[in-house]
Coordinates of C-alpha atoms and ligand atoms in Angstrom, one line a residue:
M182 CA 33.1 -22.1 -13.9
T183 CA 34.0 -21.6 -10.4
T184 CA 34.1 -18.4 -8.3
P185 CA 35.8 -18.5 -5.3
G186 CA 31.7 -18.6 -3.4
R187 CA 32.0 -21.6 -5.1
S188 CA 35.1 -23.1 -4.2
R189 CA 34.2 -22.1 -0.2
I190 CA 31.1 -23.1 -0.7
D191 CA 32.5 -26.6 -1.4
G192 CA 35.4 -26.5 1.0
L193 CA 32.6 -26.3 3.8
R194 CA 30.6 -29.2 2.5
A195 CA 33.4 -30.7 2.6
A196 CA 34.2 -29.8 6.4
L197 CA 30.9 -30.5 7.1
E198 CA 30.6 -33.8 5.8
A199 CA 33.4 -34.8 8.4
S200 CA 31.4 -33.0 11.3
P201 CA 27.1 -32.7 10.2
D202 CA 25.7 -31.1 13.5
N203 CA 29.0 -27.9 13.6
E204 CA 26.8 -25.3 13.9
T205 CA 30.0 -22.6 13.2
L206 CA 29.9 -24.4 10.1
L207 CA 26.9 -24.5 9.6
L208 CA 26.6 -20.9 9.5
L209 CA 29.6 -20.5 7.7
L210 CA 27.8 -22.3 4.7
A211 CA 24.5 -20.6 4.8
E212 CA 26.2 -17.3 5.0
A213 CA 28.5 -18.7 1.6
L214 CA 25.4 -20.0 0.1
R215 CA 23.7 -16.5 0.7
A216 CA 26.6 -14.5 -0.9
D217 CA 26.1 -16.6 -4.3
G218 CA 22.6 -16.2 -4.2
E219 CA 21.1 -19.8 -3.8
G220 CA 18.8 -18.5 -0.9
D221 CA 16.9 -21.5 -0.5
A222 CA 18.9 -23.8 0.3
A223 CA 20.9 -20.9 2.2
L224 CA 17.7 -20.7 4.2
D225 CA 17.5 -24.3 4.5
L226 CA 20.5 -24.2 6.5
Y227 CA 18.9 -21.5 8.5
E228 CA 16.2 -22.9 9.4
R229 CA 18.9 -25.9 11.1
L230 CA 20.2 -23.3 12.7
L231 CA 16.7 -21.9 14.3
A232 CA 15.5 -25.2 14.8
T233 CA 18.4 -25.2 17.8
H234 CA 19.0 -21.6 18.5
A235 CA 22.1 -21.4 17.4
L236 CA 21.4 -18.4 15.1
P237 CA 23.2 -15.6 16.1
A238 CA 21.0 -12.7 17.1
H239 CA 22.3 -9.6 15.0
D240 CA 22.0 -12.3 11.7
A241 CA 18.1 -12.7 12.5
L242 CA 17.2 -9.7 10.4
A243 CA 19.1 -10.1 7.7
V244 CA 18.2 -13.6 7.6
A245 CA 14.4 -12.5 8.0
D246 CA 14.3 -10.0 4.6
L247 CA 16.0 -13.0 2.7
A248 CA 13.2 -15.6 4.3
L249 CA 10.2 -12.7 3.4
A250 CA 11.4 -12.2 -0.1
L251 CA 11.8 -16.0 -0.7
G252 CA 8.4 -16.6 0.6
R253 CA 9.4 -18.7 3.5
L254 CA 7.0 -17.0 6.4
G255 CA 8.1 -20.0 9.1
V256 CA 11.5 -18.7 8.2
A257 CA 10.8 -15.1 8.6
R258 CA 8.8 -15.3 11.8
G259 CA 11.2 -17.7 13.2
C260 CA 13.9 -15.2 13.3
L261 CA 11.5 -12.4 14.9
E262 CA 11.6 -14.6 17.3
V263 CA 15.5 -14.7 17.5
A264 CA 16.4 -10.7 17.4
R265 CA 13.5 -10.3 19.6
N266 CA 14.8 -12.2 22.4
G267 CA 18.0 -11.6 21.0
G268 CA 17.7 -7.3 22.4
E269 CA 17.9 -6.5 18.6
V270 CA 15.4 -3.4 18.5
E271 CA 16.2 -1.7 15.3
G272 CA 14.4 -3.3 12.7
L273 CA 11.7 -5.0 14.6
A274 CA 8.5 -3.1 14.4
D275 CA 9.1 -3.4 10.5
L276 CA 9.7 -6.8 10.1
E277 CA 6.9 -7.5 11.8
L278 CA 4.2 -5.9 10.1
R279 CA 6.0 -7.0 7.0
I280 CA 5.7 -11.0 7.8
T281 CA 1.9 -10.1 9.5
T282 CA 1.3 -8.0 5.9
A283 CA 2.5 -11.0 4.2
L284 CA 0.9 -14.1 6.2
A285 CA -2.1 -12.2 5.5
T286 CA -2.0 -11.2 2.1
S287 CA -0.5 -15.7 1.7
D288 CA -3.6 -17.6 0.2
A289 CA -1.1 -20.3 -0.3
P290 CA -1.4 -22.7 2.8
I291 CA 2.4 -22.1 4.8
A292 CA 3.9 -25.1 5.0
Q293 CA 5.4 -24.1 9.6
A294 CA 7.5 -26.6 10.8
A295 CA 6.5 -27.7 14.3
E296 CA 7.6 -25.8 17.8
T297 CA 10.8 -27.6 18.4
V298 CA 10.4 -26.2 21.9
R299 CA 9.3 -28.8 24.8
F300 CA 8.7 -28.7 28.4
S301 CA 11.8 -30.2 28.4
D302 CA 14.0 -26.7 27.8
V303 CA 11.0 -24.7 31.0
G304 CA 12.7 -25.2 33.7
G305 CA 11.2 -26.4 36.7
L306 CA 7.2 -25.9 37.6
D307 CA 6.6 -29.8 37.6
H308 CA 3.1 -29.5 38.5
L309 CA 2.3 -27.3 35.6
K310 CA 4.0 -29.1 32.9
K311 CA 1.6 -32.3 34.8
V312 CA -1.5 -30.6 34.7
L313 CA -1.0 -29.5 31.1
H314 CA 0.1 -32.2 29.7
R315 CA -3.2 -33.5 31.1
M316 CA -5.7 -30.8 30.2
I317 CA -3.7 -30.4 26.5
V318 CA -1.6 -32.6 25.4
M319 CA -3.2 -35.5 26.4
P320 CA -6.1 -35.5 24.6
Y321 CA -4.6 -34.4 22.0
V322 CA -1.9 -37.3 21.3
R323 CA -4.9 -39.8 23.0
P324 CA -8.4 -38.7 21.3
D325 CA -9.4 -42.2 21.1
L326 CA -9.4 -42.7 24.8
Y327 CA -10.7 -39.0 25.8
A328 CA -13.9 -39.7 23.3
K329 CA -14.5 -43.0 24.9
Y330 CA -15.2 -40.7 28.2
G331 CA -17.6 -38.2 26.3
R332 CA -14.7 -35.8 26.7
R333 CA -12.4 -33.9 23.6
G334 CA -9.2 -31.7 23.5
G335 CA -8.6 -27.7 21.3
G336 CA -10.9 -24.9 22.7
G337 CA -9.4 -22.4 24.8
V338 CA -7.0 -22.2 27.8
M339 CA -5.8 -18.9 29.2
L340 CA -2.5 -18.3 30.5
Y341 CA -1.8 -16.0 33.4
G342 CA 0.3 -14.8 35.8
P343 CA 3.0 -12.4 36.6
P344 CA 5.2 -10.8 33.4
G345 CA 8.5 -12.7 32.0
C346 CA 7.3 -16.0 34.3
G347 CA 7.7 -17.8 31.2
K348 CA 3.5 -17.7 29.9
T349 CA 5.0 -17.4 26.5
L350 CA 7.9 -19.8 26.5
V351 CA 5.3 -22.4 28.4
A352 CA 2.4 -22.5 25.7
R353 CA 5.5 -23.0 23.2
A354 CA 6.2 -25.5 25.0
V355 CA 2.7 -27.3 24.6
A356 CA 2.7 -26.9 21.0
G357 CA 6.2 -28.8 21.1
E358 CA 4.9 -30.9 23.1
C359 CA 2.2 -31.5 20.3
G360 CA 4.3 -31.6 17.5
L361 CA 2.3 -28.4 15.8
P362 CA 3.2 -25.5 14.7
F363 CA 3.2 -22.3 16.9
V364 CA 1.2 -19.7 15.6
P365 CA 2.0 -16.3 18.0
I366 CA -0.6 -13.2 17.5
R367 CA 0.1 -10.3 18.9
I368 CA -2.4 -7.4 19.2
E369 CA 0.7 -5.1 17.9
D370 CA 0.4 -7.1 15.1
I371 CA -3.5 -6.9 14.6
V372 CA -4.2 -3.3 16.0
S373 CA -4.9 -1.0 13.4
P374 CA -6.1 2.5 13.6
Y375 CA -7.9 2.3 10.2
F376 CA -11.8 2.1 10.3
G377 CA -12.5 -1.9 10.1
A378 CA -8.5 -3.5 9.6
S379 CA -8.2 -5.1 13.6
E380 CA -11.4 -6.5 12.8
T381 CA -9.8 -8.2 9.1
N382 CA -6.6 -9.0 10.6
L383 CA -7.7 -10.3 13.0
A384 CA -10.1 -12.6 10.9
E385 CA -7.3 -13.4 8.5
V386 CA -4.9 -14.4 11.1
F387 CA -7.6 -17.4 12.0
A388 CA -8.5 -18.3 8.4
H389 CA -4.9 -18.0 7.9
A390 CA -4.2 -20.5 11.1
R391 CA -7.3 -23.2 9.7
A392 CA -5.1 -22.7 6.7
L393 CA -2.0 -24.3 9.0
A394 CA -4.3 -26.6 10.9
P395 CA -3.7 -28.8 12.6
C396 CA -1.8 -25.9 15.1
V397 CA -1.5 -23.9 18.1
V398 CA -2.7 -19.8 17.9
F399 CA -1.4 -18.0 20.7
I400 CA -2.9 -14.7 21.7
D401 CA -0.7 -12.5 24.1
E402 CA -2.1 -9.6 25.7
L403 CA -5.6 -11.1 25.9
D404 CA -6.8 -8.2 28.4
A405 CA -5.5 -5.7 25.7
L406 CA -7.4 -7.5 22.9
A407 CA -11.0 -7.8 24.4
Y408 CA -10.7 -5.4 27.4
K409 CA -14.3 -5.3 29.2
R410 CA -16.3 -4.9 26.9
H411 CA -17.8 -1.7 28.7
R412 CA -14.8 -0.3 29.6
A413 CA -13.4 -0.1 26.6
E414 CA -13.7 2.7 24.4
G415 CA -15.5 2.5 21.5
D416 CA -17.0 0.6 20.1
S417 CA -13.8 -0.4 17.5
A418 CA -12.6 -3.0 21.0
R419 CA -16.1 -4.2 21.1
R420 CA -16.0 -4.9 17.5
L421 CA -12.3 -6.9 17.8
T422 CA -13.7 -8.6 20.9
N423 CA -16.6 -10.0 18.7
V424 CA -14.4 -10.3 16.3
L425 CA -12.2 -12.6 18.4
L426 CA -15.9 -14.9 19.9
Q427 CA -16.3 -15.6 16.8
A428 CA -13.8 -17.4 15.4
M429 CA -13.3 -19.0 19.4
D430 CA -16.5 -20.2 18.4
G431 CA -15.5 -21.5 14.9
V432 CA -12.7 -23.3 16.3
G433 CA -14.5 -24.4 18.9
S434 CA -17.4 -26.0 16.6
D435 CA -15.2 -27.3 13.6
T436 CA -12.7 -29.7 15.3
T437 CA -9.9 -30.2 17.9
D438 CA -7.5 -28.9 15.1
I439 CA -6.7 -25.6 16.3
L440 CA -6.2 -25.2 19.9
V441 CA -5.8 -21.5 21.1
L442 CA -3.8 -20.4 23.7
G443 CA -3.8 -16.9 25.1
A444 CA -1.8 -15.4 27.3
S445 CA -2.2 -12.9 30.1
N446 CA -1.4 -10.1 32.8
E447 CA -4.0 -9.6 33.6
P448 CA -6.5 -11.6 34.3
W449 CA -9.5 -10.0 35.7
D450 CA -9.7 -7.3 33.5
V451 CA -10.3 -10.2 30.2
D452 CA -13.3 -9.8 28.8
T453 CA -15.9 -12.4 30.9
A454 CA -17.2 -13.2 27.4
L455 CA -13.9 -15.1 26.7
V456 CA -13.4 -17.0 29.3
R457 CA -17.5 -18.4 29.0
P458 CA -17.2 -22.5 28.1
G459 CA -15.8 -23.3 24.1
R460 CA -14.1 -20.3 24.7
F461 CA -10.5 -19.9 26.9
D462 CA -12.8 -22.0 29.7
R463 CA -9.6 -23.5 31.3
H464 CA -7.5 -21.1 33.0
V465 CA -3.7 -21.9 34.3
F466 CA -1.8 -19.8 36.1
I467 CA 1.8 -19.4 35.2
T468 CA 3.8 -18.8 38.7
P469 CA 6.9 -17.4 39.2
P470 CA 9.1 -19.7 38.6
D471 CA 10.2 -22.0 41.5
A472 CA 13.8 -22.4 42.5
D473 CA 14.7 -25.2 40.0
A474 CA 13.4 -23.2 37.0
R475 CA 15.2 -20.4 37.8
A476 CA 18.3 -22.5 38.0
V477 CA 17.7 -23.6 34.6
I478 CA 16.7 -19.7 33.8
L479 CA 20.3 -18.6 35.3
R480 CA 22.4 -21.5 33.6
R481 CA 20.9 -20.5 30.2
L482 CA 22.0 -17.1 30.5
L483 CA 25.4 -17.1 31.4
R484 CA 25.8 -19.8 29.0
D485 CA 28.5 -18.1 27.4
V486 CA 29.8 -16.1 30.1
H487 CA 32.7 -17.4 32.2
T488 CA 30.7 -18.1 35.3
D489 CA 32.1 -20.0 39.1
A490 CA 28.6 -22.8 39.1
R491 CA 28.3 -22.3 42.7
A492 CA 27.4 -18.5 41.9
I493 CA 24.6 -19.9 40.5
D494 CA 23.5 -21.4 43.4
R495 CA 23.9 -18.1 45.5
V496 CA 21.5 -16.7 43.0
V497 CA 18.9 -18.8 43.2
A498 CA 18.7 -19.1 46.8
R499 CA 18.9 -15.1 47.2
T500 CA 15.8 -14.9 44.3
D501 CA 13.0 -16.0 45.3
F502 CA 9.8 -14.2 43.5
F503 CA 12.6 -13.3 40.0
S504 CA 10.7 -13.0 36.9
G505 CA 12.7 -14.6 34.4
A506 CA 13.1 -10.8 33.0
D507 CA 14.3 -9.7 36.6
L508 CA 16.9 -12.7 36.4
R509 CA 18.5 -11.1 33.1
A510 CA 18.6 -8.1 35.0
V511 CA 21.4 -9.0 37.5
V512 CA 22.9 -10.9 35.0
E513 CA 23.4 -7.8 32.7
R514 CA 24.1 -5.4 36.2
A515 CA 27.0 -8.2 36.9
A516 CA 28.2 -8.2 33.6
D517 CA 28.2 -4.7 33.5
R518 CA 30.4 -4.9 37.0
A519 CA 32.6 -7.0 35.2
I520 CA 32.8 -4.9 32.5
D521 CA 33.5 -2.1 34.6
R522 CA 36.1 -3.4 36.3
A523 CA 38.2 -4.7 33.5
L524 CA 38.3 -1.1 32.3
D525 CA 39.0 0.4 34.9
T526 CA 41.6 -2.0 35.8
G527 CA 42.8 -4.6 33.6
D528 CA 41.4 -7.6 35.3
E529 CA 39.4 -9.0 33.0
A530 CA 38.2 -12.3 36.1
P531 CA 35.5 -14.0 35.3
L532 CA 31.7 -12.9 36.0
G533 CA 32.3 -13.6 40.5
A534 CA 29.7 -14.3 43.0
A535 CA 30.6 -11.2 44.2
D536 CA 29.3 -9.2 41.0
L537 CA 25.8 -11.1 41.4
D538 CA 25.7 -10.2 45.0
H539 CA 26.3 -6.7 44.6
A540 CA 24.1 -6.7 41.3
L541 CA 21.4 -8.4 43.7
T542 CA 21.5 -6.1 46.3
D543 CA 19.6 -3.0 45.4
L544 CA 17.2 -5.4 42.6
R545 CA 13.4 -6.5 43.8
P546 CA 11.3 -9.2 42.5
S547 CA 8.8 -7.9 40.1
T548 CA 6.0 -10.5 40.9
L549 CA 5.6 -8.9 44.6
D550 CA 3.3 -6.1 42.8
W551 CA 1.6 -8.6 40.3
L552 CA 1.2 -10.7 43.5
R553 CA -0.2 -7.8 46.1
R554 CA -2.8 -6.9 42.9
A555 CA -3.5 -10.6 42.9
R556 CA -3.9 -10.7 46.1
D557 CA -6.4 -8.3 45.8
H558 CA -8.5 -9.3 43.7
V559 CA -8.6 -12.9 45.6
E560 CA -10.4 -11.3 48.8
F561 CA -12.7 -9.4 47.3
S562 CA -13.6 -11.0 44.5
N563 CA -13.7 -14.8 44.3
A564 CA -17.2 -15.4 45.2
D565 CA -16.9 -18.4 42.2
D566 CA -13.6 -19.3 42.9
R567 CA -12.0 -18.1 40.1
W568 CA -8.6 -17.3 41.4
E569 CA -8.3 -20.1 43.6
D570 CA -5.1 -20.9 42.1
V571 CA -3.5 -18.1 43.5
A572 CA -4.9 -18.2 46.4
A573 CA -4.0 -21.9 47.2
Y574 CA -0.2 -20.1 45.7
L575 CA -0.4 -17.0 48.3
R576 CA -1.9 -19.7 51.1
S577 CA 1.8 -21.9 50.0
R578 CA 4.5 -19.0 50.5
P579 CA 6.0 -16.8 53.4
I580 CA 4.5 -13.9 51.5
R581 CA 2.3 -12.0 53.6
K582 CA 5.3 -9.8 55.6
R583 CA 6.5 -9.1 51.6
L584 CA 3.3 -8.2 50.8
Ligands
ATP665 N1 10.5 -21.7 34.4 C1 11.4 -21.0 33.0 N2 12.4 -22.0 32.5 C2 13.1 -21.7 31.6 N3 12.5 -20.7 31.2 C3 12.3 -18.8 31.6 C4 11.6 -19.9 32.4 N4 10.4 -19.1 33.4 C5 10.7 -17.9 32.1 N5 11.8 -18.2 31.1 C6 12.4 -16.7 30.3 O1 12.3 -16.0 31.2 C7 11.9 -15.1 30.1 C8 10.4 -14.6 29.9 O2 9.7 -15.7 30.2 P1 8.4 -15.1 28.9 O3 8.8 -14.3 27.8 O4 8.0 -16.7 28.4 O5 7.5 -15.3 30.0 P2 6.0 -14.1 29.8 O6 5.2 -15.1 30.9 O7 5.6 -14.5 28.3 O8 6.3 -12.5 30.2 P3 5.3 -11.6 29.5 O9 4.3 -11.5 30.5 O10 6.3 -9.8 29.5 O11 5.0 -11.7 27.8 C9 12.4 -15.8 28.8 O12 13.5 -15.3 28.6 C10 12.1 -16.9 29.6 O13 13.0 -18.0 28.1
MG666 MG1 4.9 -13.5 27.3

């Protein structure tokens, strides 16, 4: 017997045959399959939508529930990311916890698709991409060449820089360029108030990564995980650091199959034991977005908003040192102004240069504070040239008077 759900599914399938990449149709079909109890088939489609960044944030939590129920953890994690980037708040912490628990308790190796973000998704920062290509991607893609000269890939790289400037995005793109799955680890997922549980969690995450290898493990907030041990409160932080050190040493010695990327906004607080050779021994400074990067970020933020293209150029020119997150604030504020106007006057004119200009009048770039602190570290503790990249950046920028 044909149910109404069935005939709708058949209708949508027929329509998709005519335009197979139509994302609206894909989404509708996925919903229809989900409603009809065909969870796995629905998730296959949701996975495609995730890959093309076409899954709406407001659907992400419900899809994640389904993915968790069916053990499709890669999809669940993709949904979590979409929900987080889309500003969903309700239920996010709970979902994260459930995914981590599911990951920690699953013994079957989880097939996880390679990361789809690529360097081309990262705006500007050409020099940085070149460095990362040489440092990480090529050794992975051409191990034979590197072996010939006694060099090898793998191991740990720490990305550092001001908040909201693309560390996470760049880490993803590195995984994408290598064609590897991306396994993010967040401190909140690891640290537990229960005795010994944090260490177990961390060890399990690495065990999981080994099962997934080759892959890129990304540890965010390295400074929080491995806070300089003498400053760390109590034993628990120290033990956690030790587990991470052991895991890193294991990674370094087994193969080049796990690449560990760490990120930190406070690299000077990262435990020195973690940055020794064989661990996070290579450091890459992720600068505030340059003009090209800002143009890409703004275009993306304004993708679905009717805006004058020249308005974007103006904002780019006026937002030196603004982080990606700062730019989001500019756009949101401009949109609020346009909405206020529409509500007051009924005039639903496009978001224009004046709205963006207005939004800029009282927003300041958040990276300047960071650069100021970085300058202090460069000046007072750069004996071993550890912060040379930051020093070079500061020298190249006319920011003395702004700092
Ligand atoms: N160069 C860039 N090109 C495109 N988008 C960017 C770029 N830099 C930042 N963004 C965007 O800005 C936002 C913040 O970036 P991201 O989360 O990667 O920063 P982060 O350095 O990891 O921040 P945090 O320190 O807060 O974790 C994201 O939406 C990201 O896509
Ligand atoms: Mg980040």
